[in-house]
Coordinates of C-alpha atoms and ligand atoms in Angstrom, one line a residue:
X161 CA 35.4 -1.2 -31.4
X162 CA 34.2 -2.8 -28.3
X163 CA 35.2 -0.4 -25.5
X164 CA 33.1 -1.2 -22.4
X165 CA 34.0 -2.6 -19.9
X166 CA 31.3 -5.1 -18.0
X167 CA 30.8 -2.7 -15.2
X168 CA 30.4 -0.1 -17.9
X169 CA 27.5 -2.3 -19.6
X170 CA 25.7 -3.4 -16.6
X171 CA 25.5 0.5 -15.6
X172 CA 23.9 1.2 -19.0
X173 CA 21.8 -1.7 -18.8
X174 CA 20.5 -1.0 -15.6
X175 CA 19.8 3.2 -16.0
X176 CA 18.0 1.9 -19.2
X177 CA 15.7 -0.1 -16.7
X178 CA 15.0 3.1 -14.9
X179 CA 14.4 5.2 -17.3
X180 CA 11.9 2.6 -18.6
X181 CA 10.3 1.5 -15.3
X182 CA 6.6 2.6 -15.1
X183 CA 7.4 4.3 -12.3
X184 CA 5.0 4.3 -8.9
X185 CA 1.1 4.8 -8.4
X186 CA 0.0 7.0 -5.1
X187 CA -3.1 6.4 -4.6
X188 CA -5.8 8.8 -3.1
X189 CA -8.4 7.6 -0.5
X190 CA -10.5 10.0 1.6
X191 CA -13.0 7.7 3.7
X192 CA -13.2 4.1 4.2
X193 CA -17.2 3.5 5.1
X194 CA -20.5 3.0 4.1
X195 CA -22.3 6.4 3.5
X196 CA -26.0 6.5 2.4
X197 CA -25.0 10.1 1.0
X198 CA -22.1 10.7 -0.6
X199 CA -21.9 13.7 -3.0
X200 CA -18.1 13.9 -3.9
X201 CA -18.2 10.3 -4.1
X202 CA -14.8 10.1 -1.5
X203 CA -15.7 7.1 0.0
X204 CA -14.8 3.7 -0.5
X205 CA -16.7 0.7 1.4
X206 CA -14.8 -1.5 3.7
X207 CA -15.6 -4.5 1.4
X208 CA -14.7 -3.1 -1.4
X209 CA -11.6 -1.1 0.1
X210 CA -10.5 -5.0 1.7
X211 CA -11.0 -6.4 -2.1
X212 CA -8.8 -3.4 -3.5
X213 CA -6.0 -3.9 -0.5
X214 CA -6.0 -7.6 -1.7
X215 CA -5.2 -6.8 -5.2
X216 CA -2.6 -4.3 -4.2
X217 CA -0.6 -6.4 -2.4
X218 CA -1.3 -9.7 -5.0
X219 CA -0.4 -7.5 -8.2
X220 CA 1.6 -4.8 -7.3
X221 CA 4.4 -3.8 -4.8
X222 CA 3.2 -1.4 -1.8
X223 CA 5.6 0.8 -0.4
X224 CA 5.5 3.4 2.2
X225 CA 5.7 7.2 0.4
X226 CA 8.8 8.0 2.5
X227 CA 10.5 4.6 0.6
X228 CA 9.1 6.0 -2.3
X229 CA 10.7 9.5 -1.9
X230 CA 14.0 7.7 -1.6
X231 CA 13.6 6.1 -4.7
X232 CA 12.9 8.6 -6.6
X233 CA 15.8 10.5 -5.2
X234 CA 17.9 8.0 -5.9
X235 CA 16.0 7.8 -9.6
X236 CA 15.2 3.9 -9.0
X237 CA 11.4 3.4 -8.5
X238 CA 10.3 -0.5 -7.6
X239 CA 8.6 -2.2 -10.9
X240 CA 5.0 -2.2 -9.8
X241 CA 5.3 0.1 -6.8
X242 CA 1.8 1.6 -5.1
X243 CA 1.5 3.8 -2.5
X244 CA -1.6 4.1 -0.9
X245 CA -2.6 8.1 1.2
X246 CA -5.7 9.4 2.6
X247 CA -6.3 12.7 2.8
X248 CA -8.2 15.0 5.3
X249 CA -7.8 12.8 9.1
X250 CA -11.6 11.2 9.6
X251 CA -12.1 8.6 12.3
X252 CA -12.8 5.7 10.2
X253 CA -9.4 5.9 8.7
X254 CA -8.5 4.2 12.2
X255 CA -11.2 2.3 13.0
X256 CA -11.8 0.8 9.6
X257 CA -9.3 1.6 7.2
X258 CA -6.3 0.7 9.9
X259 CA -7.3 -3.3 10.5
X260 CA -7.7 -3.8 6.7
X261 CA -4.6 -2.6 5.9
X262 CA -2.6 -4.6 8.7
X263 CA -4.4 -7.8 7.1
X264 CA -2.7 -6.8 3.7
X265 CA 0.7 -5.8 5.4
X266 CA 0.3 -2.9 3.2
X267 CA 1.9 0.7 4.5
X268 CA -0.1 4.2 4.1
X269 CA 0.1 7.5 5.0
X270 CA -2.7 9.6 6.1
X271 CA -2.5 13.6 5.4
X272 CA -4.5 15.2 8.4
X273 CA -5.8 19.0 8.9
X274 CA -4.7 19.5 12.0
X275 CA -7.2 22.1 13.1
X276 CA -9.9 19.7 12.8
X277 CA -8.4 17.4 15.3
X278 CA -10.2 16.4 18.0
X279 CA -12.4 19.4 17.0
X280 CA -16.1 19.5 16.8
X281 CA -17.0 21.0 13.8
X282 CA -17.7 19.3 10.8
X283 CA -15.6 20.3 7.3
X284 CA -18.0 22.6 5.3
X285 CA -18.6 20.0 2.8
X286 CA -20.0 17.5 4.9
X287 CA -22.2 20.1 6.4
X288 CA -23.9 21.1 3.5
X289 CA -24.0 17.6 2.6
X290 CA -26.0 17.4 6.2
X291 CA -28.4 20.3 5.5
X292 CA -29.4 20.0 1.5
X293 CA -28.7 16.2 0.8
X294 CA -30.3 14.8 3.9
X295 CA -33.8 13.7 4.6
X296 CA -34.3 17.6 7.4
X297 CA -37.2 19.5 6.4
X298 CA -36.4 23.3 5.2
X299 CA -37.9 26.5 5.1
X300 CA -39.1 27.1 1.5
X301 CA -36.4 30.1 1.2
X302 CA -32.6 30.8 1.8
X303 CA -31.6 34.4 1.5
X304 CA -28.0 34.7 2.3
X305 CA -24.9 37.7 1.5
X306 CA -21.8 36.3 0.2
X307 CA -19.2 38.7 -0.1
X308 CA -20.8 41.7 -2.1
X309 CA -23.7 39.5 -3.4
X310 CA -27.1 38.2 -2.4
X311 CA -28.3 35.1 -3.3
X312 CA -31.7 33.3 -3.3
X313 CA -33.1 30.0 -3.4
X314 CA -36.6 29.1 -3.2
X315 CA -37.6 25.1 -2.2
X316 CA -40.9 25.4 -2.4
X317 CA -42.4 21.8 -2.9
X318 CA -39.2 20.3 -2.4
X319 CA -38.5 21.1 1.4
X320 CA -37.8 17.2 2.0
X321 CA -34.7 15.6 0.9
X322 CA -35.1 12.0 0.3
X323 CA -34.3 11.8 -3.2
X324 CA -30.9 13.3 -3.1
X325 CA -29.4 10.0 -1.1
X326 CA -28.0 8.6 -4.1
X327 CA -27.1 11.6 -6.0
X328 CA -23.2 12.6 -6.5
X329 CA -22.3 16.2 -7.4
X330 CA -20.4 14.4 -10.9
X331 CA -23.9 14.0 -12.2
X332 CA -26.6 16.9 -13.7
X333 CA -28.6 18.4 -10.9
X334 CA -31.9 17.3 -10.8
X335 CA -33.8 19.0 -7.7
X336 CA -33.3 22.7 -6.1
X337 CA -31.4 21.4 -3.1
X338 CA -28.9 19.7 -5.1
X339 CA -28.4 22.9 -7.1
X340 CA -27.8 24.6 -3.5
X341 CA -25.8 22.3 -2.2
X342 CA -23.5 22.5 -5.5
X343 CA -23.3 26.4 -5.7
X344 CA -22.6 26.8 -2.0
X345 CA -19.9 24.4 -2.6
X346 CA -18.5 26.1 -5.5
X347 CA -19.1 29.7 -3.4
X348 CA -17.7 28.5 0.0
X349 CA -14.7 26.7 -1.0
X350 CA -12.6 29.5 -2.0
X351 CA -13.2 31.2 0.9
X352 CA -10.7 31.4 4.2
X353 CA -11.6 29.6 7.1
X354 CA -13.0 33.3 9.0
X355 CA -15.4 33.8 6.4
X356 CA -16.7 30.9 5.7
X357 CA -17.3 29.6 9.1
X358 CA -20.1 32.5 9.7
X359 CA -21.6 31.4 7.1
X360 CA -21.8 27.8 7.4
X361 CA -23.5 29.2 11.4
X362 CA -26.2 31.2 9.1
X363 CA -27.1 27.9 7.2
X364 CA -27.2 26.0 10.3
X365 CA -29.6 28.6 11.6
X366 CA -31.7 28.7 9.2
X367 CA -31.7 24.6 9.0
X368 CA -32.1 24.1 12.8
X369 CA -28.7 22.0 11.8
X370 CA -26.1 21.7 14.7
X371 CA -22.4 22.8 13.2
X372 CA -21.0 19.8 15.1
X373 CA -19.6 16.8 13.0
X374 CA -22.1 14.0 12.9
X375 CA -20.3 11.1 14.6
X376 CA -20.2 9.3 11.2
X377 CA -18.4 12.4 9.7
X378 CA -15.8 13.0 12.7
X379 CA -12.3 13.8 12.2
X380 CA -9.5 11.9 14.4
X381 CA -8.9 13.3 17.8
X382 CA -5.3 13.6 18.9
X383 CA -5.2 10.0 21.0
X384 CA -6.4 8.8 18.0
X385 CA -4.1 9.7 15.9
X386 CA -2.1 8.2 18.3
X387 CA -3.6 4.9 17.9
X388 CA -3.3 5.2 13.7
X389 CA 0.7 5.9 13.9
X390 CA 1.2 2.9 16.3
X391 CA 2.5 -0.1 14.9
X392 CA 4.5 2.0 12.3
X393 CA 2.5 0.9 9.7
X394 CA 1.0 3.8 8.9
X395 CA 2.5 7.9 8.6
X396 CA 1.2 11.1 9.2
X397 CA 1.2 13.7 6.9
X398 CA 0.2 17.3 7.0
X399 CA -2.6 18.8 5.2
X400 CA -2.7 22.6 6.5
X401 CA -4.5 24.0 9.4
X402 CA -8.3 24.2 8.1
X403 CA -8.2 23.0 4.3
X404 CA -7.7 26.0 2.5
X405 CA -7.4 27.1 -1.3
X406 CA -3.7 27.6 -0.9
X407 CA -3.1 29.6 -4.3
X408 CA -5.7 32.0 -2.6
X409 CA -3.6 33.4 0.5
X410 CA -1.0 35.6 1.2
X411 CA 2.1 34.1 1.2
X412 CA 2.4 34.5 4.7
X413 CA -0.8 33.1 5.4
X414 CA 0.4 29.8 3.3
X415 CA 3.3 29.3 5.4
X416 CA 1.3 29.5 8.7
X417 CA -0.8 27.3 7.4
X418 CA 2.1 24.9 6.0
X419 CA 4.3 25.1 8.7
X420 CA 2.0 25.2 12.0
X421 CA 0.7 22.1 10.8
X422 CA 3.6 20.0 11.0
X423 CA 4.3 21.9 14.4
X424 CA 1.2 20.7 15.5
X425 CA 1.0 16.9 14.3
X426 CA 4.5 16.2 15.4
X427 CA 3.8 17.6 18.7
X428 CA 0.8 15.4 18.9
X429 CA 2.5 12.1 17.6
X430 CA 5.7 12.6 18.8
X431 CA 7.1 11.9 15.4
X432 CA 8.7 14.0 12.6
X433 CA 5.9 14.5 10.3
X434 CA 7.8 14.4 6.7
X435 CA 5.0 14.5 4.1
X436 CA 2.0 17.4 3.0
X437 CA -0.9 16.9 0.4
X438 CA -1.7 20.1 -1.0
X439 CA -5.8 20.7 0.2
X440 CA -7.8 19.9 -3.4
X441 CA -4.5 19.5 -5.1
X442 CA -5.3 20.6 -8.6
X443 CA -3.0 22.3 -10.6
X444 CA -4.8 25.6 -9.8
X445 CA -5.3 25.2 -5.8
X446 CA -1.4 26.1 -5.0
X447 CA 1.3 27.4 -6.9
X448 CA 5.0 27.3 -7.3
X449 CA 5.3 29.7 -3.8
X450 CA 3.5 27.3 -2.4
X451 CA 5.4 24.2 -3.7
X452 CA 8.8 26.3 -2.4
X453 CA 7.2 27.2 1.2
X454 CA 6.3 23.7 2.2
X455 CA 10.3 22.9 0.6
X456 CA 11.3 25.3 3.2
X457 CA 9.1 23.9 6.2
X458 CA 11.3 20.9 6.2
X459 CA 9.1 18.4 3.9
X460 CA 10.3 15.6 1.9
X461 CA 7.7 15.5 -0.4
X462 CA 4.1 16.3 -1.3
X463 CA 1.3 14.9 -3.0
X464 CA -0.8 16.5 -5.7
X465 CA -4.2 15.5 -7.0
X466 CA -3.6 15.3 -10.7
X467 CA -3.1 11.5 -12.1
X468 CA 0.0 10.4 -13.6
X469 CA 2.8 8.6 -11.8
X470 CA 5.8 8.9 -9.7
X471 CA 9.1 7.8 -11.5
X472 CA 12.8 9.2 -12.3
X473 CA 12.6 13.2 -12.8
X474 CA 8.9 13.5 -10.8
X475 CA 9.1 16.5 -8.8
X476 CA 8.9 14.7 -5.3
X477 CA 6.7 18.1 -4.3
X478 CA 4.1 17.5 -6.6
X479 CA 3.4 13.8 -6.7
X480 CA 0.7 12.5 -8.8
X481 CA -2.1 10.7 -8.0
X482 CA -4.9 8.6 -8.7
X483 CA -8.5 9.6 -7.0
X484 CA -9.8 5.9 -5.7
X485 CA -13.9 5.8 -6.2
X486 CA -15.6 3.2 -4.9
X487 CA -14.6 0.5 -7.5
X488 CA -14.5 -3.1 -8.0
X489 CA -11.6 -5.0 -8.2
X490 CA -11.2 -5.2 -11.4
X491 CA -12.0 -1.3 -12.0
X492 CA -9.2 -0.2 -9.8
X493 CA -6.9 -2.3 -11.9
X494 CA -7.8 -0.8 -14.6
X495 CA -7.5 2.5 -13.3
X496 CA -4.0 1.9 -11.7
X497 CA -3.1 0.8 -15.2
X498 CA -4.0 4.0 -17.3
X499 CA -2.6 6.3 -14.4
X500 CA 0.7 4.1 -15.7
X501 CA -0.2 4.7 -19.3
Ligands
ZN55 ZN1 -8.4 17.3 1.7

């Protein structure tokens, strides 16, 4: 017996829709530029990232993340929706990234570590990127104390870098700074901010390497951040203080570093500051205190670093998405589609 009504059926019909759509894309950019050296492979080139902007807004529909947190509130994510973040705050994310995304009309938001703003050091990463991976002479030996242990490398025939320009930290090692610059990444990273500082000083030391950011690895200063939020194109997000391991602090220390950046961004924008990115965002670099202490700093939502896609039932705190290489057109297609898959 036929008992629904027509409102009854088109309800049906259309919560049958949702629950099939294929749900939204976030996609993860770090650095829009051309790098000669770029070991974590987080940068995109400005041709390429203008080809992959075009596609975007030809084959899919780009939405802001805060539209996209409504939707999946509401449980009713756009057919083809992409979102498109940045994580970290460097300069070219204004100067480069900004105009090409204006051409495209297409919305991002850009999760920034507030203590590197305006700042002058450079994030540890780049820095041993600066000392092992670039063409600087070294002494033939490092000895250096991490924690409880001592560790020693010897470059002995190998003090110049010029072979390592091409190299990305996803392939085998092949030379002894490469191997250094890979172990102090895996050794440092875990670290907080305090101690790992000192020891990024001691490397600089012993490289005759300034800690300073070199002005193609600077973050955002505050007027510039500024510049990126006007217009209203793009949004600011919040990406903790100094870009720690947060499923390695106390949770008190996770809060601070949760809640003082949104204190900080909005005061420097003069505009609620809604969304985090969780630093590294694996599965394993925060935890579900974490997840509940950015809910309590007065978030929306926040991004992860695991692909899949953002659809009805997505936990709008740990938002999947997909880590952008420097890909062809066709490639980020491709990729896009299997995050969907
Ligand atoms: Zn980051």
């Amino acid at each position: 017996m036929l008992t629904l009504t027509l409102d009854n059926l088109r309800s049906k019909a259309l919560g049958l829709l949702r629950q099939t759509s294929p749900g939204a894309r976030v996609l993860l950019y770090h650095r829009v530029t051309d790098l000669t050296c770029d070991p974590q492979l987080l940068s995109v080139s400005p041709k390429r990232f203008d080809e992959q902007m075009q596609l975007i807004a030809r084959s899919y529909q780009p939405i802001s993340l805060r539209y996209l947190w409504a939707c999946v509130r509401r449980g009713d994510v756009p057919h083809r929706a992409v979102v498109v973040t940045f994580d970290d705050g460097y300069e070219d994310n204004l100067t480069i990234a900004k105009p090409i995304l204006e051409r495209h009309g297409i919305p991002a938001t850009v999760f920034v570590a507030s203590g590197s703003v305006g700042g002058d050091r450079a994030f540890y990463w780049d820095k041993l990127e600066d000392i092992f991976l670039s063409d600087r002479m070294l002494p033939e030996e490092l000895n250096i104390t991490i924690g409880q242990e001592q560790y020693r490398w010897s470059f002995a025939g190998e003090t110049d870098g010029y072979h390592n320009a091409g190299w990305s930290a996803l392939s085998p090692t092949t030379t002894r700074r490469q191997a250094a610059y890979v172990s102090l990444c895996d050794k440092l990273r875990p670290l907080p901010y305090d101690r790992q500082q000192p020891l990024i000083n001691e490397l600089c030391q012993w490289a005759s390497a300034s800690p300073s950011a070199r002005p193609t690895h600077r973050a955002m200063t505050a007027e510039q951040l500024r510049q990126l939020v006007d217009g209203g194109l793009i949004e600011v997000g919040a990406h903790t203080i100094d870009h720690p391991i947060l499923a390695k602090l106390t949770d008190s220390e996770q809060r601070r570093q949760i809640r003082q950046c949104k204190d900080d961004l909005e005061r420097i924008i003069d505009q609620p500051v809604q969304s985090f990115s969780y630093p590294y965002g694996t599965r394993s670099s925060y935890t579900l205190d974490t997840v509940a202490a950015v809910r309590d700093a007065g978030f929306d939502c926040a991004c992860s670093n695991f692909p899949g896609k953002g659809r009805r039932g997505t936990d709008p705190f740990q938002l999947p998405r997909v880590l952008v290489r420097d890909w062809a057109g066709d490639r980020l297609l491709q990729e896009v589609g299997r995050a969907a898959a």
